[in-house]
Amino acid sequence: LAALFHDAIYEAGRADNEVKSAELAAEAIARFLPPASVDVAYVRRLIELTARHGKLDDEALDDDARHFLDADMAILGSAPETFDAYDAGIATEYAHVPKLIFQFNRRRFLKRLLESPRIFLSDLFHERLDAAARANLRRALR
């Protein structure tokens, strides 16, 4: 459910997308699923964690959270042409932001990811996608 709802509400540049998506998930769970069949607080927590990519303390997360967050970032380790299309899409989403401000903030985010010891929190994603993600990030930062 966290994967289904994590970007249910998304408006580029808003700081409350994750909170609103988590609220929508909680409302849907309450409306459509039997009481106590889902750990709503955990679903909310997972969704809200996506707002903190690149700033999370890995040790405070369980394996499910690590895999969930890594799946959300897996595009970074995709084939170069797929990553480039994704990166261009991000620029299009933020076309309402002055170009210099967008570029500054995007570069800062990508640089922080590249400089981190691990882009992916789980061993599974780290082993499979780290090298490709770093190559994509270096190319995007040129």
Short mmCIF file of N, CA, C and O in Angstrom, two decimals:
data_model
loop_
_atom_site.label_atom_id
_atom_site.label_comp_id
_atom_site.label_asym_id
_atom_site.label_seq_id
_atom_site.Cartn_x
_atom_site.Cartn_y
_atom_site.Cartn_z
N LEU A 1 0.82 -1.20 0.00
CA LEU A 1 0.00 0.00 0.00
C LEU A 1 0.86 1.26 0.00
O LEU A 1 0.49 2.26 -0.62
N ALA A 2 1.98 1.21 0.67
CA ALA A 2 2.88 2.38 0.65
C ALA A 2 3.38 2.63 -0.77
O ALA A 2 3.43 3.79 -1.21
N ALA A 3 3.72 1.58 -1.49
CA ALA A 3 4.19 1.75 -2.87
C ALA A 3 3.08 2.31 -3.75
O ALA A 3 3.31 3.17 -4.60
N LEU A 4 1.87 1.86 -3.53
CA LEU A 4 0.73 2.32 -4.32
C LEU A 4 0.43 3.80 -4.09
O LEU A 4 0.14 4.55 -5.02
N PHE A 5 0.52 4.23 -2.84
CA PHE A 5 0.11 5.59 -2.48
C PHE A 5 1.25 6.60 -2.36
O PHE A 5 1.00 7.78 -2.17
N HIS A 6 2.51 6.18 -2.45
CA HIS A 6 3.60 7.09 -2.07
C HIS A 6 3.69 8.36 -2.91
O HIS A 6 4.15 9.38 -2.41
N ASP A 7 3.25 8.34 -4.13
CA ASP A 7 3.21 9.56 -4.94
C ASP A 7 1.79 9.84 -5.42
O ASP A 7 1.60 10.46 -6.47
N ALA A 8 0.82 9.41 -4.66
CA ALA A 8 -0.58 9.61 -5.06
C ALA A 8 -0.90 11.09 -5.18
O ALA A 8 -1.66 11.50 -6.05
N ILE A 9 -0.32 11.88 -4.33
CA ILE A 9 -0.46 13.33 -4.40
C ILE A 9 0.93 13.87 -4.66
O ILE A 9 1.85 13.67 -3.87
N TYR A 10 1.06 14.52 -5.80
CA TYR A 10 2.37 15.04 -6.18
C TYR A 10 2.21 16.32 -6.96
O TYR A 10 1.62 16.34 -8.03
N GLU A 11 2.73 17.37 -6.40
CA GLU A 11 2.80 18.65 -7.09
C GLU A 11 4.24 19.12 -6.96
O GLU A 11 4.74 19.35 -5.85
N ALA A 12 4.91 19.22 -8.08
CA ALA A 12 6.33 19.57 -8.09
C ALA A 12 6.60 20.80 -7.24
O ALA A 12 5.92 21.80 -7.36
N GLY A 13 7.59 20.66 -6.36
CA GLY A 13 8.01 21.78 -5.53
C GLY A 13 7.32 21.89 -4.19
O GLY A 13 7.76 22.66 -3.34
N ARG A 14 6.25 21.13 -3.97
CA ARG A 14 5.55 21.21 -2.69
C ARG A 14 6.26 20.36 -1.65
O ARG A 14 6.74 19.28 -1.95
N ALA A 15 6.30 20.83 -0.44
CA ALA A 15 6.98 20.12 0.64
C ALA A 15 6.05 19.14 1.36
O ALA A 15 6.52 18.36 2.18
N ASP A 16 4.77 19.17 1.05
CA ASP A 16 3.82 18.33 1.80
C ASP A 16 3.23 17.19 0.98
O ASP A 16 2.27 16.55 1.39
N ASN A 17 3.81 16.89 -0.17
CA ASN A 17 3.29 15.81 -1.01
C ASN A 17 3.24 14.48 -0.26
O ASN A 17 2.24 13.75 -0.35
N GLU A 18 4.30 14.16 0.43
CA GLU A 18 4.39 12.87 1.11
C GLU A 18 3.38 12.79 2.25
O GLU A 18 2.72 11.76 2.43
N VAL A 19 3.25 13.86 3.01
CA VAL A 19 2.29 13.88 4.11
C VAL A 19 0.87 13.73 3.57
O VAL A 19 0.07 12.95 4.10
N LYS A 20 0.57 14.44 2.51
CA LYS A 20 -0.77 14.34 1.92
C LYS A 20 -1.02 12.96 1.32
O LYS A 20 -2.12 12.42 1.43
N SER A 21 -0.01 12.37 0.70
CA SER A 21 -0.15 11.01 0.17
C SER A 21 -0.37 10.01 1.30
O SER A 21 -1.19 9.09 1.18
N ALA A 22 0.35 10.19 2.40
CA ALA A 22 0.18 9.31 3.56
C ALA A 22 -1.22 9.44 4.15
O ALA A 22 -1.84 8.45 4.54
N GLU A 23 -1.74 10.67 4.20
CA GLU A 23 -3.10 10.88 4.70
C GLU A 23 -4.12 10.21 3.79
O GLU A 23 -5.06 9.58 4.27
N LEU A 24 -3.93 10.32 2.49
CA LEU A 24 -4.83 9.67 1.54
C LEU A 24 -4.80 8.15 1.71
O LEU A 24 -5.85 7.49 1.70
N ALA A 25 -3.61 7.60 1.90
CA ALA A 25 -3.48 6.16 2.12
C ALA A 25 -4.24 5.74 3.38
O ALA A 25 -4.98 4.76 3.37
N ALA A 26 -4.05 6.49 4.45
CA ALA A 26 -4.73 6.17 5.71
C ALA A 26 -6.25 6.22 5.55
O ALA A 26 -6.97 5.35 6.06
N GLU A 27 -6.73 7.22 4.83
CA GLU A 27 -8.17 7.34 4.59
C GLU A 27 -8.68 6.16 3.77
O GLU A 27 -9.75 5.60 4.07
N ALA A 28 -7.96 5.77 2.74
CA ALA A 28 -8.38 4.64 1.90
C ALA A 28 -8.37 3.34 2.67
O ALA A 28 -9.27 2.51 2.53
N ILE A 29 -7.34 3.15 3.48
CA ILE A 29 -7.26 1.93 4.29
C ILE A 29 -8.44 1.86 5.24
O ILE A 29 -9.10 0.82 5.36
N ALA A 30 -8.73 2.96 5.90
CA ALA A 30 -9.86 3.00 6.84
C ALA A 30 -11.20 2.74 6.13
O ALA A 30 -12.08 2.09 6.68
N ARG A 31 -11.30 3.22 4.93
CA ARG A 31 -12.57 3.09 4.20
C ARG A 31 -12.76 1.72 3.58
O ARG A 31 -13.87 1.19 3.56
N PHE A 32 -11.70 1.13 3.04
CA PHE A 32 -11.87 -0.07 2.22
C PHE A 32 -11.34 -1.37 2.81
O PHE A 32 -11.62 -2.44 2.26
N LEU A 33 -10.58 -1.31 3.87
CA LEU A 33 -10.01 -2.54 4.42
C LEU A 33 -10.53 -2.80 5.83
O LEU A 33 -10.85 -1.86 6.57
N PRO A 34 -10.58 -4.07 6.21
CA PRO A 34 -11.06 -4.40 7.56
C PRO A 34 -10.19 -3.76 8.64
O PRO A 34 -8.97 -3.66 8.46
N PRO A 35 -10.80 -3.32 9.73
CA PRO A 35 -10.02 -2.73 10.82
C PRO A 35 -8.90 -3.68 11.27
O PRO A 35 -9.06 -4.89 11.32
N ALA A 36 -7.77 -3.11 11.56
CA ALA A 36 -6.60 -3.83 12.08
C ALA A 36 -5.99 -4.79 11.07
O ALA A 36 -5.15 -5.60 11.44
N SER A 37 -6.37 -4.73 9.79
CA SER A 37 -5.77 -5.63 8.80
C SER A 37 -4.46 -5.08 8.23
O SER A 37 -3.70 -5.82 7.62
N VAL A 38 -4.23 -3.80 8.44
CA VAL A 38 -3.03 -3.14 7.92
C VAL A 38 -2.47 -2.24 9.01
O VAL A 38 -3.22 -1.57 9.72
N ASP A 39 -1.16 -2.22 9.13
CA ASP A 39 -0.51 -1.31 10.07
C ASP A 39 -0.45 0.07 9.40
O ASP A 39 0.50 0.40 8.69
N VAL A 40 -1.48 0.85 9.63
CA VAL A 40 -1.62 2.16 8.98
C VAL A 40 -0.46 3.08 9.33
O VAL A 40 0.07 3.78 8.47
N ALA A 41 -0.03 3.05 10.57
CA ALA A 41 1.08 3.91 10.98
C ALA A 41 2.35 3.57 10.21
O ALA A 41 3.11 4.47 9.83
N TYR A 42 2.56 2.30 9.94
CA TYR A 42 3.75 1.89 9.20
C TYR A 42 3.66 2.32 7.74
O TYR A 42 4.64 2.81 7.17
N VAL A 43 2.50 2.17 7.14
CA VAL A 43 2.29 2.63 5.76
C VAL A 43 2.56 4.13 5.68
O VAL A 43 3.27 4.60 4.79
N ARG A 44 2.01 4.87 6.62
CA ARG A 44 2.24 6.33 6.64
C ARG A 44 3.72 6.63 6.78
O ARG A 44 4.26 7.50 6.09
N ARG A 45 4.39 5.93 7.69
CA ARG A 45 5.81 6.17 7.94
C ARG A 45 6.63 5.94 6.66
O ARG A 45 7.49 6.75 6.30
N LEU A 46 6.37 4.83 5.97
CA LEU A 46 7.10 4.54 4.75
C LEU A 46 6.92 5.65 3.71
O LEU A 46 7.90 6.11 3.11
N ILE A 47 5.68 6.06 3.52
CA ILE A 47 5.41 7.11 2.54
C ILE A 47 6.13 8.40 2.93
O ILE A 47 6.77 9.06 2.10
N GLU A 48 6.05 8.77 4.19
CA GLU A 48 6.67 10.01 4.65
C GLU A 48 8.20 9.96 4.59
O GLU A 48 8.85 10.99 4.40
N LEU A 49 8.77 8.77 4.70
CA LEU A 49 10.23 8.63 4.60
C LEU A 49 10.75 9.01 3.21
O LEU A 49 11.89 9.45 3.08
N THR A 50 9.91 8.88 2.19
CA THR A 50 10.38 9.20 0.83
C THR A 50 10.74 10.67 0.68
O THR A 50 11.46 11.04 -0.25
N ALA A 51 10.27 11.50 1.58
CA ALA A 51 10.63 12.94 1.53
C ALA A 51 12.07 13.17 1.98
O ALA A 51 12.61 14.26 1.78
N ARG A 52 12.70 12.15 2.55
CA ARG A 52 14.03 12.34 3.13
C ARG A 52 15.11 11.52 2.43
O ARG A 52 16.14 11.21 3.01
N HIS A 53 14.88 11.17 1.15
CA HIS A 53 15.90 10.44 0.40
C HIS A 53 17.24 11.15 0.50
O HIS A 53 17.33 12.36 0.36
N GLY A 54 18.27 10.36 0.74
CA GLY A 54 19.62 10.91 0.82
C GLY A 54 19.96 11.53 2.16
O GLY A 54 21.08 11.98 2.37
N LYS A 55 19.01 11.54 3.08
CA LYS A 55 19.24 12.16 4.40
C LYS A 55 18.88 11.21 5.54
O LYS A 55 18.76 11.65 6.67
N LEU A 56 18.69 9.95 5.24
CA LEU A 56 18.21 9.01 6.25
C LEU A 56 19.35 8.26 6.93
O LEU A 56 20.34 7.92 6.30
N ASP A 57 19.14 7.96 8.19
CA ASP A 57 20.06 7.14 8.95
C ASP A 57 19.65 5.69 8.72
O ASP A 57 18.61 5.24 9.19
N ASP A 58 20.46 4.98 7.97
CA ASP A 58 20.17 3.60 7.59
C ASP A 58 19.88 2.72 8.81
O ASP A 58 19.04 1.82 8.75
N GLU A 59 20.53 2.96 9.90
CA GLU A 59 20.37 2.09 11.06
C GLU A 59 19.02 2.25 11.74
O GLU A 59 18.60 1.38 12.50
N ALA A 60 18.31 3.32 11.46
CA ALA A 60 16.99 3.54 12.05
C ALA A 60 15.89 2.88 11.22
O ALA A 60 14.72 2.98 11.57
N LEU A 61 16.27 2.20 10.14
CA LEU A 61 15.29 1.61 9.23
C LEU A 61 15.33 0.09 9.29
O LEU A 61 16.38 -0.50 9.49
N ASP A 62 14.17 -0.52 9.07
CA ASP A 62 14.14 -1.98 8.95
C ASP A 62 14.35 -2.37 7.49
O ASP A 62 14.40 -1.51 6.60
N ASP A 63 14.49 -3.66 7.22
CA ASP A 63 14.76 -4.11 5.86
C ASP A 63 13.66 -3.73 4.88
O ASP A 63 13.94 -3.36 3.74
N ASP A 64 12.40 -3.82 5.32
CA ASP A 64 11.30 -3.45 4.42
C ASP A 64 11.39 -1.98 4.03
O ASP A 64 11.19 -1.64 2.87
N ALA A 65 11.69 -1.13 4.97
CA ALA A 65 11.82 0.30 4.67
C ALA A 65 13.00 0.54 3.73
O ALA A 65 12.88 1.33 2.79
N ARG A 66 14.11 -0.13 3.96
CA ARG A 66 15.27 0.02 3.07
C ARG A 66 14.91 -0.36 1.63
O ARG A 66 15.23 0.35 0.68
N HIS A 67 14.27 -1.52 1.48
CA HIS A 67 13.91 -1.98 0.13
C HIS A 67 12.87 -1.06 -0.51
O HIS A 67 12.95 -0.77 -1.71
N PHE A 68 11.91 -0.60 0.26
CA PHE A 68 10.90 0.31 -0.26
C PHE A 68 11.54 1.60 -0.76
O PHE A 68 11.27 2.05 -1.88
N LEU A 69 12.40 2.19 0.04
CA LEU A 69 13.07 3.43 -0.34
C LEU A 69 14.00 3.23 -1.53
O LEU A 69 14.07 4.07 -2.42
N ASP A 70 14.69 2.10 -1.55
CA ASP A 70 15.59 1.82 -2.67
C ASP A 70 14.81 1.61 -3.96
O ASP A 70 15.25 2.06 -5.03
N ALA A 71 13.67 0.96 -3.89
CA ALA A 71 12.85 0.78 -5.08
C ALA A 71 12.42 2.13 -5.65
O ALA A 71 12.39 2.33 -6.87
N ASP A 72 12.15 3.07 -4.76
CA ASP A 72 11.76 4.42 -5.20
C ASP A 72 12.92 5.14 -5.89
O ASP A 72 12.69 5.99 -6.75
N MET A 73 14.14 4.79 -5.56
CA MET A 73 15.32 5.44 -6.13
C MET A 73 15.99 4.60 -7.22
O MET A 73 17.00 5.02 -7.79
N ALA A 74 15.44 3.44 -7.53
CA ALA A 74 16.09 2.51 -8.47
C ALA A 74 16.32 3.12 -9.84
O ALA A 74 17.27 2.74 -10.54
N ILE A 75 15.51 4.07 -10.25
CA ILE A 75 15.67 4.73 -11.55
C ILE A 75 17.07 5.31 -11.71
O ILE A 75 17.59 5.40 -12.82
N LEU A 76 17.70 5.67 -10.60
CA LEU A 76 19.05 6.23 -10.67
C LEU A 76 20.05 5.24 -11.26
O LEU A 76 21.02 5.64 -11.89
N GLY A 77 19.79 3.95 -11.07
CA GLY A 77 20.70 2.92 -11.57
C GLY A 77 20.24 2.28 -12.86
O GLY A 77 20.73 1.22 -13.23
N SER A 78 19.31 2.92 -13.55
CA SER A 78 18.80 2.37 -14.80
C SER A 78 19.78 2.61 -15.95
O SER A 78 20.80 3.28 -15.79
N ALA A 79 19.44 2.09 -17.11
CA ALA A 79 20.26 2.30 -18.31
C ALA A 79 20.38 3.81 -18.57
O ALA A 79 19.45 4.56 -18.25
N PRO A 80 21.50 4.25 -19.10
CA PRO A 80 21.71 5.69 -19.29
C PRO A 80 20.57 6.40 -20.01
O PRO A 80 20.16 7.49 -19.59
N GLU A 81 20.05 5.82 -21.07
CA GLU A 81 18.97 6.50 -21.80
C GLU A 81 17.69 6.60 -20.97
O GLU A 81 16.95 7.58 -21.07
N THR A 82 17.44 5.62 -20.13
CA THR A 82 16.27 5.66 -19.25
C THR A 82 16.46 6.73 -18.18
O THR A 82 15.56 7.52 -17.90
N PHE A 83 17.64 6.76 -17.58
CA PHE A 83 17.94 7.78 -16.59
C PHE A 83 17.85 9.17 -17.20
O PHE A 83 17.29 10.09 -16.61
N ASP A 84 18.40 9.36 -18.38
CA ASP A 84 18.38 10.67 -19.03
C ASP A 84 16.95 11.14 -19.31
O ASP A 84 16.63 12.32 -19.12
N ALA A 85 16.09 10.21 -19.72
CA ALA A 85 14.68 10.57 -19.95
C ALA A 85 14.01 10.95 -18.63
O ALA A 85 13.24 11.93 -18.57
N TYR A 86 14.32 10.21 -17.58
CA TYR A 86 13.79 10.53 -16.24
C TYR A 86 14.27 11.91 -15.80
O TYR A 86 13.49 12.74 -15.33
N ASP A 87 15.56 12.16 -15.97
CA ASP A 87 16.14 13.43 -15.55
C ASP A 87 15.52 14.60 -16.33
O ASP A 87 15.23 15.65 -15.76
N ALA A 88 15.30 14.40 -17.62
CA ALA A 88 14.65 15.43 -18.43
C ALA A 88 13.20 15.65 -17.96
O ALA A 88 12.71 16.78 -17.95
N GLY A 89 12.55 14.56 -17.56
CA GLY A 89 11.18 14.67 -17.05
C GLY A 89 11.12 15.48 -15.77
O GLY A 89 10.17 16.25 -15.55
N ILE A 90 12.11 15.31 -14.91
CA ILE A 90 12.16 16.10 -13.67
C ILE A 90 12.27 17.59 -14.02
O ILE A 90 11.58 18.43 -13.44
N ALA A 91 13.12 17.92 -14.99
CA ALA A 91 13.27 19.32 -15.40
C ALA A 91 11.95 19.87 -15.93
O ALA A 91 11.59 21.02 -15.64
N THR A 92 11.22 19.06 -16.66
CA THR A 92 9.92 19.48 -17.19
C THR A 92 8.92 19.72 -16.05
O THR A 92 8.17 20.70 -16.07
N GLU A 93 8.92 18.83 -15.06
CA GLU A 93 8.03 18.99 -13.91
C GLU A 93 8.27 20.31 -13.18
O GLU A 93 7.35 20.88 -12.62
N TYR A 94 9.51 20.73 -13.17
CA TYR A 94 9.89 21.94 -12.44
C TYR A 94 10.06 23.15 -13.36
O TYR A 94 10.73 24.11 -13.00
N ALA A 95 9.43 23.11 -14.53
CA ALA A 95 9.56 24.22 -15.48
C ALA A 95 9.04 25.53 -14.92
O ALA A 95 9.44 26.60 -15.37
N HIS A 96 8.18 25.45 -13.91
CA HIS A 96 7.63 26.68 -13.29
C HIS A 96 8.64 27.36 -12.36
O HIS A 96 8.44 28.49 -11.96
N VAL A 97 9.72 26.65 -12.04
CA VAL A 97 10.77 27.20 -11.17
C VAL A 97 11.81 27.87 -12.07
O VAL A 97 12.18 27.29 -13.10
N PRO A 98 12.29 29.05 -11.71
CA PRO A 98 13.34 29.67 -12.52
C PRO A 98 14.48 28.68 -12.76
O PRO A 98 14.92 27.97 -11.85
N LYS A 99 14.95 28.63 -14.00
CA LYS A 99 15.91 27.62 -14.42
C LYS A 99 17.16 27.57 -13.54
O LYS A 99 17.61 26.49 -13.17
N LEU A 100 17.73 28.72 -13.21
CA LEU A 100 18.94 28.73 -12.38
C LEU A 100 18.70 28.15 -11.00
O LEU A 100 19.54 27.43 -10.45
N ILE A 101 17.55 28.44 -10.42
CA ILE A 101 17.22 27.90 -9.09
C ILE A 101 17.02 26.41 -9.17
O ILE A 101 17.53 25.65 -8.34
N PHE A 102 16.28 25.95 -10.21
CA PHE A 102 16.09 24.50 -10.38
C PHE A 102 17.44 23.81 -10.55
O PHE A 102 17.72 22.82 -9.88
N GLN A 103 18.26 24.32 -11.43
CA GLN A 103 19.55 23.68 -11.70
C GLN A 103 20.42 23.63 -10.44
O GLN A 103 21.07 22.62 -10.17
N PHE A 104 20.44 24.71 -9.69
CA PHE A 104 21.23 24.75 -8.46
C PHE A 104 20.75 23.68 -7.49
O PHE A 104 21.56 22.91 -6.96
N ASN A 105 19.46 23.62 -7.24
CA ASN A 105 18.91 22.66 -6.27
C ASN A 105 19.02 21.22 -6.77
O ASN A 105 19.32 20.32 -5.98
N ARG A 106 18.80 21.00 -8.04
CA ARG A 106 18.92 19.65 -8.60
C ARG A 106 20.36 19.17 -8.50
O ARG A 106 20.62 18.04 -8.09
N ARG A 107 21.30 20.00 -8.88
CA ARG A 107 22.71 19.63 -8.80
C ARG A 107 23.12 19.35 -7.35
O ARG A 107 23.86 18.41 -7.09
N ARG A 108 22.63 20.17 -6.43
CA ARG A 108 22.97 19.97 -5.02
C ARG A 108 22.46 18.61 -4.54
O ARG A 108 23.18 17.88 -3.85
N PHE A 109 21.22 18.26 -4.91
CA PHE A 109 20.66 16.96 -4.52
C PHE A 109 21.45 15.81 -5.14
O PHE A 109 21.84 14.87 -4.44
N LEU A 110 21.70 15.88 -6.44
CA LEU A 110 22.44 14.80 -7.11
C LEU A 110 23.86 14.68 -6.58
O LEU A 110 24.37 13.58 -6.39
N LYS A 111 24.50 15.81 -6.32
CA LYS A 111 25.87 15.80 -5.78
C LYS A 111 25.90 15.17 -4.39
O LYS A 111 26.80 14.39 -4.08
N ARG A 112 24.90 15.50 -3.56
CA ARG A 112 24.84 14.91 -2.23
C ARG A 112 24.70 13.39 -2.32
O ARG A 112 25.35 12.64 -1.59
N LEU A 113 23.86 12.92 -3.26
CA LEU A 113 23.73 11.47 -3.45
C LEU A 113 25.05 10.86 -3.89
O LEU A 113 25.47 9.83 -3.36
N LEU A 114 25.69 11.48 -4.86
CA LEU A 114 26.94 10.95 -5.39
C LEU A 114 28.03 10.91 -4.32
O LEU A 114 28.83 9.97 -4.28
N GLU A 115 28.06 11.89 -3.46
CA GLU A 115 29.10 11.95 -2.43
C GLU A 115 28.82 11.04 -1.23
O GLU A 115 29.71 10.81 -0.42
N SER A 116 27.62 10.52 -1.13
CA SER A 116 27.30 9.66 0.01
C SER A 116 27.98 8.30 -0.17
O SER A 116 28.18 7.84 -1.29
N PRO A 117 28.36 7.68 0.94
CA PRO A 117 29.03 6.39 0.85
C PRO A 117 28.16 5.33 0.16
O PRO A 117 28.67 4.46 -0.52
N ARG A 118 26.85 5.44 0.38
CA ARG A 118 25.91 4.50 -0.25
C ARG A 118 24.71 5.29 -0.76
O ARG A 118 24.10 6.04 -0.01
N ILE A 119 24.37 5.06 -2.01
CA ILE A 119 23.15 5.65 -2.56
C ILE A 119 21.96 4.82 -2.13
O ILE A 119 20.91 5.34 -1.77
N PHE A 120 22.14 3.51 -2.16
CA PHE A 120 21.07 2.58 -1.81
C PHE A 120 21.30 2.02 -0.42
O PHE A 120 22.42 1.73 -0.03
N LEU A 121 20.23 1.88 0.32
CA LEU A 121 20.30 1.49 1.72
C LEU A 121 20.44 -0.02 1.91
O LEU A 121 21.09 -0.46 2.85
N SER A 122 19.81 -0.79 1.05
CA SER A 122 19.86 -2.25 1.18
C SER A 122 21.04 -2.80 0.41
O SER A 122 21.47 -2.23 -0.60
N ASP A 123 21.55 -3.93 0.87
CA ASP A 123 22.65 -4.58 0.16
C ASP A 123 22.21 -5.01 -1.24
O ASP A 123 22.99 -4.89 -2.19
N LEU A 124 20.99 -5.48 -1.37
CA LEU A 124 20.48 -5.93 -2.66
C LEU A 124 20.57 -4.84 -3.73
O LEU A 124 21.17 -5.04 -4.78
N PHE A 125 20.02 -3.68 -3.45
CA PHE A 125 20.04 -2.58 -4.42
C PHE A 125 21.45 -2.01 -4.56
O PHE A 125 21.86 -1.65 -5.67
N HIS A 126 22.17 -1.93 -3.46
CA HIS A 126 23.54 -1.40 -3.51
C HIS A 126 24.41 -2.22 -4.46
O HIS A 126 25.08 -1.67 -5.33
N GLU A 127 24.37 -3.53 -4.30
CA GLU A 127 25.20 -4.41 -5.12
C GLU A 127 24.80 -4.37 -6.59
O GLU A 127 25.65 -4.43 -7.47
N ARG A 128 23.50 -4.24 -6.86
CA ARG A 128 23.03 -4.31 -8.24
C ARG A 128 23.06 -2.97 -8.97
O ARG A 128 23.23 -2.95 -10.19
N LEU A 129 22.87 -1.86 -8.26
CA LEU A 129 22.64 -0.60 -8.95
C LEU A 129 23.61 0.53 -8.63
O LEU A 129 23.59 1.57 -9.30
N ASP A 130 24.44 0.38 -7.62
CA ASP A 130 25.28 1.49 -7.19
C ASP A 130 26.20 2.01 -8.30
O ASP A 130 26.26 3.21 -8.56
N ALA A 131 26.91 1.12 -8.97
CA ALA A 131 27.86 1.56 -9.99
C ALA A 131 27.15 2.30 -11.12
O ALA A 131 27.60 3.37 -11.56
N ALA A 132 26.03 1.77 -11.58
CA ALA A 132 25.28 2.43 -12.67
C ALA A 132 24.72 3.76 -12.20
O ALA A 132 24.73 4.75 -12.94
N ALA A 133 24.24 3.81 -10.97
CA ALA A 133 23.69 5.06 -10.44
C ALA A 133 24.77 6.13 -10.36
O ALA A 133 24.55 7.28 -10.75
N ARG A 134 25.93 5.75 -9.89
CA ARG A 134 27.03 6.73 -9.79
C ARG A 134 27.45 7.22 -11.17
O ARG A 134 27.73 8.41 -11.35
N ALA A 135 27.48 6.34 -12.15
CA ALA A 135 27.82 6.76 -13.52
C ALA A 135 26.77 7.73 -14.05
O ALA A 135 27.10 8.76 -14.66
N ASN A 136 25.49 7.45 -13.81
CA ASN A 136 24.43 8.34 -14.25
C ASN A 136 24.52 9.69 -13.56
O ASN A 136 24.35 10.75 -14.19
N LEU A 137 24.76 9.68 -12.26
CA LEU A 137 24.85 10.94 -11.51
C LEU A 137 26.05 11.78 -11.98
O LEU A 137 25.93 12.99 -12.16
N ARG A 138 27.20 11.12 -12.19
CA ARG A 138 28.37 11.86 -12.69
C ARG A 138 28.07 12.50 -14.03
O ARG A 138 28.43 13.65 -14.28
N ARG A 139 27.41 11.75 -14.91
CA ARG A 139 27.07 12.28 -16.23
C ARG A 139 26.09 13.46 -16.11
O ARG A 139 26.24 14.47 -16.78
N ALA A 140 25.12 13.34 -15.23
CA ALA A 140 24.14 14.41 -15.06
C ALA A 140 24.77 15.67 -14.47
O ALA A 140 24.29 16.77 -14.72
N LEU A 141 25.83 15.51 -13.71
CA LEU A 141 26.48 16.65 -13.06
C LEU A 141 27.51 17.33 -13.95
O LEU A 141 28.05 18.37 -13.57
N ARG A 142 27.80 16.79 -15.11
CA ARG A 142 28.78 17.43 -16.03
C ARG A 142 28.26 18.72 -16.56
O ARG A 142 27.18 19.05 -16.71
#
